[in-house]
mmCIF file of C-alpha atoms in Angstrom:
data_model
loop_
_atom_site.group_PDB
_atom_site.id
_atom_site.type_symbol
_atom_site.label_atom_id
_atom_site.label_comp_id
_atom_site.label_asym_id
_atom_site.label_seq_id
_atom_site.Cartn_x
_atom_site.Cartn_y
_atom_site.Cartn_z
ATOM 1 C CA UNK A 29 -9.457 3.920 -5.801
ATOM 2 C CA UNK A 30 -11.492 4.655 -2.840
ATOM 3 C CA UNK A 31 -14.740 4.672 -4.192
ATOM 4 C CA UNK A 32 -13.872 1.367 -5.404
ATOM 5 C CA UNK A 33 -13.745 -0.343 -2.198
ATOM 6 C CA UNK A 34 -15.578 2.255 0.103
ATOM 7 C CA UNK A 35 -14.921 2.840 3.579
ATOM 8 C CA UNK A 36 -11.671 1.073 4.478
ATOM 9 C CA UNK A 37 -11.801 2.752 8.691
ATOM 10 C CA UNK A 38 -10.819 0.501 10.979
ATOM 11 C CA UNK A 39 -9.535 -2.356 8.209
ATOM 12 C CA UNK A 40 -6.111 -3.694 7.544
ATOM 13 C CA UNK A 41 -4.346 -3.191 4.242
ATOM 14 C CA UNK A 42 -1.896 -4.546 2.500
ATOM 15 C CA UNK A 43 -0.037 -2.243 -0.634
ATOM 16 C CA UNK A 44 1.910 -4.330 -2.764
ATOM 17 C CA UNK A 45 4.507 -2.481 -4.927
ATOM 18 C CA UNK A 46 3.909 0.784 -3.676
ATOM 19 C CA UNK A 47 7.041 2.299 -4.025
ATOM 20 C CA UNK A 48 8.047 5.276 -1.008
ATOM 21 C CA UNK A 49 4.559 4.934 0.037
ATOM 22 C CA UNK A 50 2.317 7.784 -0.743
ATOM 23 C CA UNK A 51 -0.698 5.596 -1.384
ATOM 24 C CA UNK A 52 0.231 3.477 2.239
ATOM 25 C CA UNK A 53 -0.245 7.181 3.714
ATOM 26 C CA UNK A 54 -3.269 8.047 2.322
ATOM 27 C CA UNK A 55 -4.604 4.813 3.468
ATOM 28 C CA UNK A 56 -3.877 5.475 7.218
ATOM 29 C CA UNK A 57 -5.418 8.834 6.322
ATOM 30 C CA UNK A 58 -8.795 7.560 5.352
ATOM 31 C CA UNK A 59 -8.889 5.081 8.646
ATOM 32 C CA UNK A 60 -7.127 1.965 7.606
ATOM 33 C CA UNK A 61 -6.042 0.600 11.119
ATOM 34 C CA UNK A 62 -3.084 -1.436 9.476
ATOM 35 C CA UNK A 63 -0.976 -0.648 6.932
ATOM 36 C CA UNK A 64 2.262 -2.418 5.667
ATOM 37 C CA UNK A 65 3.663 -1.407 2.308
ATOM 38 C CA UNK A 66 5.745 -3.902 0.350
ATOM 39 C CA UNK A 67 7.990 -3.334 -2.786
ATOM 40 C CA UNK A 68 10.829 -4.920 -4.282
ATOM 41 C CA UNK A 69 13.021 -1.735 -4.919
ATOM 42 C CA UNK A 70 15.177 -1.049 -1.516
ATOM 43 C CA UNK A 71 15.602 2.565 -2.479
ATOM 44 C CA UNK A 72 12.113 2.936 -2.299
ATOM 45 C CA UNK A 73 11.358 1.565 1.280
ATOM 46 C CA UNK A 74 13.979 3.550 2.655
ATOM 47 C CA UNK A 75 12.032 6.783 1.185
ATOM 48 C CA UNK A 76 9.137 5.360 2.601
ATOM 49 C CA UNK A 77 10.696 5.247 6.141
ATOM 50 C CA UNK A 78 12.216 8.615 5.617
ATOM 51 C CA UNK A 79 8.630 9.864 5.041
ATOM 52 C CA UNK A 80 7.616 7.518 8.083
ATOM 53 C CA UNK A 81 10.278 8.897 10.240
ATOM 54 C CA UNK A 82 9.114 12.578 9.525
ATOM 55 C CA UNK A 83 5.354 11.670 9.656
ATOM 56 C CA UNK A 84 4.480 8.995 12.081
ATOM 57 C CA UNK A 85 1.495 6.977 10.125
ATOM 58 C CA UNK A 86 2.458 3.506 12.153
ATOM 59 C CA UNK A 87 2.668 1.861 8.339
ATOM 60 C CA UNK A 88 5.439 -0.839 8.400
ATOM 61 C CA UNK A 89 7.149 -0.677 5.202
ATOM 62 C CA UNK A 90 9.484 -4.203 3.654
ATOM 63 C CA UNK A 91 11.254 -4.453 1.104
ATOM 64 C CA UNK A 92 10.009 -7.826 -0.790
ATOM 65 C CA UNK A 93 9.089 -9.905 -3.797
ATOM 66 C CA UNK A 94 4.519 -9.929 -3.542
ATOM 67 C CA UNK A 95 4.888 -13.671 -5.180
ATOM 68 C CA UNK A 96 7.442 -14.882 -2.688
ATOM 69 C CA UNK A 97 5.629 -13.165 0.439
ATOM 70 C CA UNK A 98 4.267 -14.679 3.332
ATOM 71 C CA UNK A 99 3.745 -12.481 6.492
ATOM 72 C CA UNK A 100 2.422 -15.298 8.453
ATOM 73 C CA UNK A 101 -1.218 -12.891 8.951
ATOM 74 C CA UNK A 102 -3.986 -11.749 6.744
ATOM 75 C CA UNK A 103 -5.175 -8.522 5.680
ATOM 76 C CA UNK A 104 -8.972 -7.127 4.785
ATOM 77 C CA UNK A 105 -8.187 -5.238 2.033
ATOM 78 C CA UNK A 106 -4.469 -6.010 -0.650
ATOM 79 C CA UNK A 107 -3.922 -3.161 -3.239
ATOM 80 C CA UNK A 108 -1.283 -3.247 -6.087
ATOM 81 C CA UNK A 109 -0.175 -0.685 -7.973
ATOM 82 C CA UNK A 110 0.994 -1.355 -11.636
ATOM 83 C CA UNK A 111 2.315 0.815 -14.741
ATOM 84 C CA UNK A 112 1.192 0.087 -17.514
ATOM 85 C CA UNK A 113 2.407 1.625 -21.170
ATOM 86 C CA UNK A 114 3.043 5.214 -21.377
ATOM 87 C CA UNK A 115 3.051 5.506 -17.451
ATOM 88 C CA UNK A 116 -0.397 4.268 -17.282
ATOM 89 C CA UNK A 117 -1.123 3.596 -13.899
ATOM 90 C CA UNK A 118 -3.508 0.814 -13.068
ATOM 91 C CA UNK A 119 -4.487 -1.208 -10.214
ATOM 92 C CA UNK A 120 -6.941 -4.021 -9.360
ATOM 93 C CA UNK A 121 -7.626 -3.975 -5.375
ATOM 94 C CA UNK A 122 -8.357 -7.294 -4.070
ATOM 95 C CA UNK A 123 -11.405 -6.587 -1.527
ATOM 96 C CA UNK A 124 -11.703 -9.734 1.141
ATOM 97 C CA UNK A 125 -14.350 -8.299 3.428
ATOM 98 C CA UNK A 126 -16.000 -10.057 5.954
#
């Protein structure tokens, strides 16, 4: 996903549906400056902030519904994960660089 949209240092992200938040992590590891992690399930945001809690990324992690969302700011960079049949994972980032 990375080479995708390149070089995401110093941006802000946005992970829609991204369960306890390994991806979120990963993005704070490559530079991302902002991170907030959405997703609908409740169980899976409080994994997230268990991981958070061990691990301090800085990611803010909601539990929320991505069509109903508005978090009153913008973000560089929105990623989405999706499963598809069979546990096919696929995912369409939405890159809005400036």
């Amino acid at each position: 996903m990375f080479k995708i949209v390149g070089n995401i240092e110093g941006l802000s992200v946005l992970g829609l549906a991204y369960g306890e938040g390994f991806y979120t992590r990963l993005y704070k590891l490559y530079g991302a400056v902002e991170v907030v992690g959405i997703d609908l399930s409740t169980e899976m945001i409080v994994l997230a902030n268990e991981a958070e809690d061990i691990d301090k990324f800085g990611i803010t992690y909601l539990v929320g519904d991505a069509m109903e969302l508005d978090l009153g700011k913008s973000f560089v960079i929105v990623f989405s994960m999706i499963w598809g049949k069979q546990n096919e994972m696929l995912y369409k980032p939405m890159i809005i660089k400036k």
